[in-house]
PDB file of C-alpha atoms in Angstrom:
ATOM      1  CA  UNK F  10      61.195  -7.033   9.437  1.00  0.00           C
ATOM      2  CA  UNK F  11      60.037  -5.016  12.429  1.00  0.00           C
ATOM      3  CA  UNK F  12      56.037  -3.601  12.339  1.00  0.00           C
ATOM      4  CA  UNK F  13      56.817  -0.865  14.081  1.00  0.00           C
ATOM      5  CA  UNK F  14      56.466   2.912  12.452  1.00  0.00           C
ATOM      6  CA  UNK F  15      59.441   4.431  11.421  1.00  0.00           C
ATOM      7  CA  UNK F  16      61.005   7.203  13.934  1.00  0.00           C
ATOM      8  CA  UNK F  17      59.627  10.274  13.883  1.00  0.00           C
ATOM      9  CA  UNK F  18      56.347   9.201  12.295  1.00  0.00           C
ATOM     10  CA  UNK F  19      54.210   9.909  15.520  1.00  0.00           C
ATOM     11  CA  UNK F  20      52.485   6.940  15.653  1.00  0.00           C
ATOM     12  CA  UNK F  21      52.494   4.384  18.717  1.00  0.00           C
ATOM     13  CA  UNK F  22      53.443   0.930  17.895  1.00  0.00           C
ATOM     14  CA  UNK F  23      50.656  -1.144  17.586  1.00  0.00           C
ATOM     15  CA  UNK F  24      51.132  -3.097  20.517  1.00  0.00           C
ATOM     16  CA  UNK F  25      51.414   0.530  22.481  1.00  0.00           C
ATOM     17  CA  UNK F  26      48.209   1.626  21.325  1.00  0.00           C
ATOM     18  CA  UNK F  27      45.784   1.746  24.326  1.00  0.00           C
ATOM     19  CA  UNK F  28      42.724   1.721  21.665  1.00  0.00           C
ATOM     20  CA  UNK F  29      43.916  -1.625  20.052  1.00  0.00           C
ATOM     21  CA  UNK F  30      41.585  -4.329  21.678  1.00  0.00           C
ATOM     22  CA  UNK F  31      43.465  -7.499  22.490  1.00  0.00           C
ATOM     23  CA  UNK F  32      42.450 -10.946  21.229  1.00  0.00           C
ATOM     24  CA  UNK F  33      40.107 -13.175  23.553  1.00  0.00           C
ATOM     25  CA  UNK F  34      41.142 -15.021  26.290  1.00  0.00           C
ATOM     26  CA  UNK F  35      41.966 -19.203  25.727  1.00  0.00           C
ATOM     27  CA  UNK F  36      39.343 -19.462  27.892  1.00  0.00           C
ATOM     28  CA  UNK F  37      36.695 -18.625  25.168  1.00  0.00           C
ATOM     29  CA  UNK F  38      36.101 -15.361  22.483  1.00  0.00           C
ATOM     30  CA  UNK F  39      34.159 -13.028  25.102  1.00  0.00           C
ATOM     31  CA  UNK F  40      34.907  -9.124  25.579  1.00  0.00           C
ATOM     32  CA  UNK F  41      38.677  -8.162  26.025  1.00  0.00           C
ATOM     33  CA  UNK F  42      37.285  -5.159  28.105  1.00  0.00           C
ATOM     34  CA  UNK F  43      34.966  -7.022  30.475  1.00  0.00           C
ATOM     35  CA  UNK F  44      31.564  -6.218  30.764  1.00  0.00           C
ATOM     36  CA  UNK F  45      30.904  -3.492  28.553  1.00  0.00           C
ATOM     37  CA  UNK F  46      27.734  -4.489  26.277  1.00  0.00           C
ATOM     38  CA  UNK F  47      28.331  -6.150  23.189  1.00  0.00           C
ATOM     39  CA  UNK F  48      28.018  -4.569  19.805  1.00  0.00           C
ATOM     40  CA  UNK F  49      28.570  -0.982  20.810  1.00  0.00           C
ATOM     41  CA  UNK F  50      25.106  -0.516  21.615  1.00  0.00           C
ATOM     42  CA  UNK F  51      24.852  -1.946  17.519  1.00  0.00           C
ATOM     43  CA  UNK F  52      22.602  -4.490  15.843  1.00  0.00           C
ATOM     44  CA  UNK F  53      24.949  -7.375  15.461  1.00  0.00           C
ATOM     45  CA  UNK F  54      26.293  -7.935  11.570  1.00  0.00           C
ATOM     46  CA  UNK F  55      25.438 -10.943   9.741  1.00  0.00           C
ATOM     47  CA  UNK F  56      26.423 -13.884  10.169  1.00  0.00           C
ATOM     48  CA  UNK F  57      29.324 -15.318   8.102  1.00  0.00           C
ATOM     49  CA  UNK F  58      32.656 -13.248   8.851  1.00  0.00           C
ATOM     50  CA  UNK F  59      33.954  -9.888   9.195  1.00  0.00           C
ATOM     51  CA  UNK F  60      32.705  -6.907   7.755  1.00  0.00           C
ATOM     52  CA  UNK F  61      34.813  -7.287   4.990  1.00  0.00           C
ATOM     53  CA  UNK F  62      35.068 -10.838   4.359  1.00  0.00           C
ATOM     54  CA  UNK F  63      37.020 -13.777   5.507  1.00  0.00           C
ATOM     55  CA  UNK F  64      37.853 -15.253   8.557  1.00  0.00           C
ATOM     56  CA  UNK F  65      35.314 -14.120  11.216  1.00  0.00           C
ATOM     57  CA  UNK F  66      37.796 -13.768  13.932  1.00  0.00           C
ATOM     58  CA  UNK F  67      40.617 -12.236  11.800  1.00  0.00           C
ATOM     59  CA  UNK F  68      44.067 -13.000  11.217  1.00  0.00           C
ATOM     60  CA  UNK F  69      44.375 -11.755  14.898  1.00  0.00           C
ATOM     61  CA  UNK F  70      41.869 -14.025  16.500  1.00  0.00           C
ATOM     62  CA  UNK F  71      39.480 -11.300  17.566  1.00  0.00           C
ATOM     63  CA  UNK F  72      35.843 -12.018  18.300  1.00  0.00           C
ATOM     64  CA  UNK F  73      33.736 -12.020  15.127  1.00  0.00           C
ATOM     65  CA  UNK F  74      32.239  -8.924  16.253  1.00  0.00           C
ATOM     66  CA  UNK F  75      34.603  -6.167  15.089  1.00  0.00           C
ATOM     67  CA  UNK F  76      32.817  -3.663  17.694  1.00  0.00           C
ATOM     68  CA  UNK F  77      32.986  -6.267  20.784  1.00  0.00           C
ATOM     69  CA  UNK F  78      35.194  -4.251  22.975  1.00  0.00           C
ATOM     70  CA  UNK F  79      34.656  -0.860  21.441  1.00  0.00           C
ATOM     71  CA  UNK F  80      33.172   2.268  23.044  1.00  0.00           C
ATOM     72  CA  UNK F  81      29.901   3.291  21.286  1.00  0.00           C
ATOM     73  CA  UNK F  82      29.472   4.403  18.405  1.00  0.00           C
ATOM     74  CA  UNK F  83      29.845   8.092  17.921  1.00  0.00           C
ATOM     75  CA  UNK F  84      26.395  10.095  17.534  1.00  0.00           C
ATOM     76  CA  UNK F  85      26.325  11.470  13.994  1.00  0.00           C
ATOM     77  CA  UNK F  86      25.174  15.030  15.047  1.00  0.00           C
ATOM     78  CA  UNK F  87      28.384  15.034  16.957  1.00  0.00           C
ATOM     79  CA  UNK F  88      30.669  13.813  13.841  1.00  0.00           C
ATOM     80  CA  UNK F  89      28.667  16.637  11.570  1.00  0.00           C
ATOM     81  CA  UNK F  90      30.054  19.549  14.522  1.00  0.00           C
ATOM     82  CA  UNK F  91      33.243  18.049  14.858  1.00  0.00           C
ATOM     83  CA  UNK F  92      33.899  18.385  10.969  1.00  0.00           C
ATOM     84  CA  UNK F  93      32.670  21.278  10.791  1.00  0.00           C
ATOM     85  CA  UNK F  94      34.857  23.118  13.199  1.00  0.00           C
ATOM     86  CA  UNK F  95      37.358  21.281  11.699  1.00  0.00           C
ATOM     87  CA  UNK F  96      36.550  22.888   8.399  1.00  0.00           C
ATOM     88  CA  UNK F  97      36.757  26.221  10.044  1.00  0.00           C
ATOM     89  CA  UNK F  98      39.932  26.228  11.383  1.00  0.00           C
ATOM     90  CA  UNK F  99      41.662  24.655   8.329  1.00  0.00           C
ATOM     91  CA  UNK F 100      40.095  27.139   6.181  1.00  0.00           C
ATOM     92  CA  UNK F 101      40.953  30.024   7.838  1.00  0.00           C
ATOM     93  CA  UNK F 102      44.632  28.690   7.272  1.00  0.00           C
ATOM     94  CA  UNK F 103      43.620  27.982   3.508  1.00  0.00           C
ATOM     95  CA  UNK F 104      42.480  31.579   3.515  1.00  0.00           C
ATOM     96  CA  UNK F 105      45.372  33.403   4.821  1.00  0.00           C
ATOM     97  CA  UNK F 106      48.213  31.171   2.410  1.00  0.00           C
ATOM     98  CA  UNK F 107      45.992  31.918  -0.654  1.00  0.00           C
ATOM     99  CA  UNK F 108      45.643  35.498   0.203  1.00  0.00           C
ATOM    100  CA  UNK F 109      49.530  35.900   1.419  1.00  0.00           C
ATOM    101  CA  UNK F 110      50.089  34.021  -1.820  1.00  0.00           C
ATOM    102  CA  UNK F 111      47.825  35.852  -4.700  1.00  0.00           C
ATOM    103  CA  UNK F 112      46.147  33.185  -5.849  1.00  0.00           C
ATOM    104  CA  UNK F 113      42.345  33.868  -3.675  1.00  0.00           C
ATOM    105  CA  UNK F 114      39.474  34.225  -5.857  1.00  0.00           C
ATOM    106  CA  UNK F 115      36.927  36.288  -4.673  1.00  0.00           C
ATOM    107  CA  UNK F 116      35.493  37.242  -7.897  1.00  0.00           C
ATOM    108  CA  UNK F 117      31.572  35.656  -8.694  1.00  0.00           C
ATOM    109  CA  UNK F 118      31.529  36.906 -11.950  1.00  0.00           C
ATOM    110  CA  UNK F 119      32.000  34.268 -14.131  1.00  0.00           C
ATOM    111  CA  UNK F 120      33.245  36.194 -16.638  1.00  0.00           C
ATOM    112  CA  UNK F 121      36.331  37.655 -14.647  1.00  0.00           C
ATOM    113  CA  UNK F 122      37.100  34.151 -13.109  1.00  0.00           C
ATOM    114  CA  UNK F 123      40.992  33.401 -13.245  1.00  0.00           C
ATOM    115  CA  UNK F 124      41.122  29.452 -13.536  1.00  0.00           C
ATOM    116  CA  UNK F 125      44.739  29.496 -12.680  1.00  0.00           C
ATOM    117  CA  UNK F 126      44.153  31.444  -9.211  1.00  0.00           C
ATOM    118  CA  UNK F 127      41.172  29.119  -8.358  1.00  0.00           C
ATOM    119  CA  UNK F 128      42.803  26.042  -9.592  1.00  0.00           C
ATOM    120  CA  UNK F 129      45.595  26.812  -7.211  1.00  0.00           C
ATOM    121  CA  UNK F 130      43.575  27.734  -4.096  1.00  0.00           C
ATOM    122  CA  UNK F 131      41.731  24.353  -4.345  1.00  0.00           C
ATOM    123  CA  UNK F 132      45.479  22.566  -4.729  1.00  0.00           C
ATOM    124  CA  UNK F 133      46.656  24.638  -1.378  1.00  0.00           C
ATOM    125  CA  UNK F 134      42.945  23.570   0.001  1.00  0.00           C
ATOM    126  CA  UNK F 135      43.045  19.896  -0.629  1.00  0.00           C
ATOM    127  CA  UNK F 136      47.032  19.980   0.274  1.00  0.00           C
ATOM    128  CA  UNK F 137      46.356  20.962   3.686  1.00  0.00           C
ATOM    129  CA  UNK F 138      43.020  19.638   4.758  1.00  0.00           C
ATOM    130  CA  UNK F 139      44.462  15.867   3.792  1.00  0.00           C
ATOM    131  CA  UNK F 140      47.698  16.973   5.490  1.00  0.00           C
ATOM    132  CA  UNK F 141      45.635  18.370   9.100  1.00  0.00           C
ATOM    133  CA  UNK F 142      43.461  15.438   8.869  1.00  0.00           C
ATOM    134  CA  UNK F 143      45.904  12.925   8.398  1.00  0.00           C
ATOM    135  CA  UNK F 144      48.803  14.468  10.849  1.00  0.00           C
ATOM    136  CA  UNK F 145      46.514  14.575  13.655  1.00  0.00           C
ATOM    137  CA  UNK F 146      44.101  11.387  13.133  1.00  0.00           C
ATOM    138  CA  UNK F 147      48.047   9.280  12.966  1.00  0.00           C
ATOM    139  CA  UNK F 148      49.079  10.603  16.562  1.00  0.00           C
ATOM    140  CA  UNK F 149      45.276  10.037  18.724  1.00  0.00           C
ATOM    141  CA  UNK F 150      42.757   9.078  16.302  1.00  0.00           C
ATOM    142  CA  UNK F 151      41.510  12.882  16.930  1.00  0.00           C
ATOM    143  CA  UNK F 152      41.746  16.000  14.831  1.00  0.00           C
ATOM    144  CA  UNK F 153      40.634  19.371  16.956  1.00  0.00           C
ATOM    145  CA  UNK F 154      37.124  19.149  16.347  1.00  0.00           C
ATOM    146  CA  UNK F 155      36.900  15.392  17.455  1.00  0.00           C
ATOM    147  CA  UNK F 156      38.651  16.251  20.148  1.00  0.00           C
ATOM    148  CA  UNK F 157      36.794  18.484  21.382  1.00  0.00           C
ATOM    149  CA  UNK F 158      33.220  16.648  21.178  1.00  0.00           C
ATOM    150  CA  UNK F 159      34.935  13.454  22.542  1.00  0.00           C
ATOM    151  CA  UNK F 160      35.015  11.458  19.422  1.00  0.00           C
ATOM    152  CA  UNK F 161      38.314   9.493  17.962  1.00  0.00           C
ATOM    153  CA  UNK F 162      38.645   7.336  14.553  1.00  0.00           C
ATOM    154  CA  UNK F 163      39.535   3.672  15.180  1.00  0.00           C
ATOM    155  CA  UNK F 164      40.634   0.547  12.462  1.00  0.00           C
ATOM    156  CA  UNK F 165      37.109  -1.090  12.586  1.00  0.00           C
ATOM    157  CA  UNK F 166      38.555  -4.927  12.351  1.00  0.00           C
ATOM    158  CA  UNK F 167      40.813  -3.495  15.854  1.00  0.00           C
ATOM    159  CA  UNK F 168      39.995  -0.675  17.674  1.00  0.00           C
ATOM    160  CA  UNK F 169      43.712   0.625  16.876  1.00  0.00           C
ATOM    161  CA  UNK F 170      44.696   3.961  15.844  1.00  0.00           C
ATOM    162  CA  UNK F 171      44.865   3.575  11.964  1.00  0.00           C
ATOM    163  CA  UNK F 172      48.123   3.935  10.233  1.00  0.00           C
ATOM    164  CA  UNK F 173      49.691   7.039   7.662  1.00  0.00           C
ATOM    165  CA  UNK F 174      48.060   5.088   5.159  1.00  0.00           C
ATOM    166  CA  UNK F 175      44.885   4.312   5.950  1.00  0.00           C
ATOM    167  CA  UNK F 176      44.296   7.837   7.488  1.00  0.00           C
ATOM    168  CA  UNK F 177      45.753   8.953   4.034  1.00  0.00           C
ATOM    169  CA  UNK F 178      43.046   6.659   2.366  1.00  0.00           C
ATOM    170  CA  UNK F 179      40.101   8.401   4.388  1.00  0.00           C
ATOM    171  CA  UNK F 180      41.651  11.884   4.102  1.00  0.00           C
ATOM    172  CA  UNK F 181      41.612  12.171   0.660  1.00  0.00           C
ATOM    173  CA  UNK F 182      38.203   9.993  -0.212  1.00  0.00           C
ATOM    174  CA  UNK F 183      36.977  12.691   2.097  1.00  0.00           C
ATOM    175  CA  UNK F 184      38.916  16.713   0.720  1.00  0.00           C
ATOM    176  CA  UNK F 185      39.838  15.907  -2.659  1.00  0.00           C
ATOM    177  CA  UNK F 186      36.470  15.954  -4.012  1.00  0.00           C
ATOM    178  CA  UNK F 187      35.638  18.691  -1.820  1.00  0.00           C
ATOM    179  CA  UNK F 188      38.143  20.812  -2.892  1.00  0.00           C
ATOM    180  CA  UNK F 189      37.792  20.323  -6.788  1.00  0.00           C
ATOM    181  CA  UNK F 190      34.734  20.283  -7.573  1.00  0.00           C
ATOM    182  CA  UNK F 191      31.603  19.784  -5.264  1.00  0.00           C
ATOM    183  CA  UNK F 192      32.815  20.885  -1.887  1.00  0.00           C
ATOM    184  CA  UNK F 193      29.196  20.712  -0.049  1.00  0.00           C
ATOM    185  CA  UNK F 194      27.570  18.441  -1.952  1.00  0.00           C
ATOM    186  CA  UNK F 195      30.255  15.840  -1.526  1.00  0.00           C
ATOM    187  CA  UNK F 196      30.703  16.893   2.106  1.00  0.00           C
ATOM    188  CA  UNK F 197      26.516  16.340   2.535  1.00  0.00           C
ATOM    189  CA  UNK F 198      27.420  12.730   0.835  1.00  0.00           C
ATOM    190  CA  UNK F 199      30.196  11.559   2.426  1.00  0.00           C
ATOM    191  CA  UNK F 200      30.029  12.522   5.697  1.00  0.00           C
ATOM    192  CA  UNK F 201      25.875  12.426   6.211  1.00  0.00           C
ATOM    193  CA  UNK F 202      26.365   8.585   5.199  1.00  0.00           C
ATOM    194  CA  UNK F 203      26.917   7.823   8.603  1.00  0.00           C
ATOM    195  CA  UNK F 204      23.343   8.863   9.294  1.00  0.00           C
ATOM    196  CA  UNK F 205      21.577   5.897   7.699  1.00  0.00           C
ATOM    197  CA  UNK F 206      25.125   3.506   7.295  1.00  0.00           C
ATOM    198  CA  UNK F 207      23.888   0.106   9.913  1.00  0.00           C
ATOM    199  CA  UNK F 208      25.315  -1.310  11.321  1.00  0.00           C
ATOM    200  CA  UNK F 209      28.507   0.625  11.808  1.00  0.00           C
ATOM    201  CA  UNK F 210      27.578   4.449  10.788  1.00  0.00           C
ATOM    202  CA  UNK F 211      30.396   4.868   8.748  1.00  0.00           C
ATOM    203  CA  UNK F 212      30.743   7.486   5.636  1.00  0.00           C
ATOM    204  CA  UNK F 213      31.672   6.762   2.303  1.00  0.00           C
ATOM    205  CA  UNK F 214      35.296   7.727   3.741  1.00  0.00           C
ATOM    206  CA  UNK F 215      35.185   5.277   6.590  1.00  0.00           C
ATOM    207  CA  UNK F 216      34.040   2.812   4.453  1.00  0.00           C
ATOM    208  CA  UNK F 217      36.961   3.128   1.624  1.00  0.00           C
ATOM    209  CA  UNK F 218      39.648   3.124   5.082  1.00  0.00           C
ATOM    210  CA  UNK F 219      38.208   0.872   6.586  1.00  0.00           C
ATOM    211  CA  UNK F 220      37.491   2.970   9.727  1.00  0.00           C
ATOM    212  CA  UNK F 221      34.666   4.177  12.576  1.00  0.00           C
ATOM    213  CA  UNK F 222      34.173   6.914  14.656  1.00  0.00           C
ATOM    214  CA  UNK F 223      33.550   5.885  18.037  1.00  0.00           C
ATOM    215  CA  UNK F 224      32.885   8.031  21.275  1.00  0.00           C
ATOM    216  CA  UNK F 225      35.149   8.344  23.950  1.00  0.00           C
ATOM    217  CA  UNK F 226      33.261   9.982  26.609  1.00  0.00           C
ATOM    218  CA  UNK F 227      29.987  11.847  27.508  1.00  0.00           C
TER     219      UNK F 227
END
């Protein structure tokens, strides 16, 4: 059965990705990218496989090292600014549908809150910021925001462009919370993770995908 995405699905094939990092050479496990310094500019991770378990160099026989090969890193500051333009431009969407729609709810008084109307604004909320996130991350690694600030998503055991799935995964670890029930104290959680996360700064939603942020430029 073929690996590669169905047509249509806007993702490269794996083996097109220009991200994915390549296995070592026979003539020993060092950098597939040549000189560029080990780690991502990261405290090395324990000894005794991958991040996640098993085999230290992977089905794939990549260096035990799942950053060997990677840019660095991406500065948490940046990731913070990226999401939050991101959050600006998906809400002012959010805004306008609800509004177009009937169902915003602008009221604070408790007493004159309409459930139904909120209930439904979170649904079109949580619809579309899993649907922006995941559309865009599928096609570059990049949503607007990371874009922007030079920053991309990558699988961490690869360096590839992470699938529907796995951007589907981080997507909605990340807005479904948000949108039901705790939107910035989930946001502060998740996302500010990456702040203290060694030795690969990822949030709580990089961690259930699988995933990094790394930076592609100055």
């Amino acid at each position: 059965m073929s690996s590669e995405p169905p047509p249509g699905s806007g993702q490269q094939p794996p083996e097109d990705d220009p991200f994915r990092k390549q296995p070592p050479p026979p003539g020993g496990p060092g950098s597939p990218y040549g000189d560029q310094p080990p780690y991502g500019g990261q405290p090395p991770p324990p000894p005794g496989g991958g991040p996640y378990g098993g085999d230290p160099y992977g089905s794939g026989g990549y260096p035990a090292d799942p950053l060997a090969g990677m840019p660095p890193l991406a500065d948490s500051g940046k990731r913070t600014l990226a999401r939050i333009l991101d959050m600006i431009l998906v809400g002012i969407v959010v805004w306008l549908l609800t509004w177009g729609f009937g169902v915003t709810e602008l009221d604070v008084d408790t007493d004159k809150v309409e459930y139904g109307k909120s209930l439904a604004q979170s649904a079109i909320a949580a619809v579309l910021y899993i649907a922006y996130d995941t559309a865009l991350t599928v096609r570059t690694g990049q949503t607007l925001g990371k874009k922007l600030l030079n920053l991309r998503v990558a699988n961490l055991d690869n360096g590839a462009t992470p699938s529907v799935q796995t951007n589907l995964i981080r997507a909605a670890v990340l807005w479904i919370p948000f949108a039901f029930c705790c939107a910035c104290i989930w946001t502060a959680i998740c996302g500010g993770w990456s702040y203290f996360d060694r030795p690969y700064k990822q949030g709580l939603h990089d961690k259930a995908a699988k995933t990094v942020v790394v930076s592609t430029g100055s």
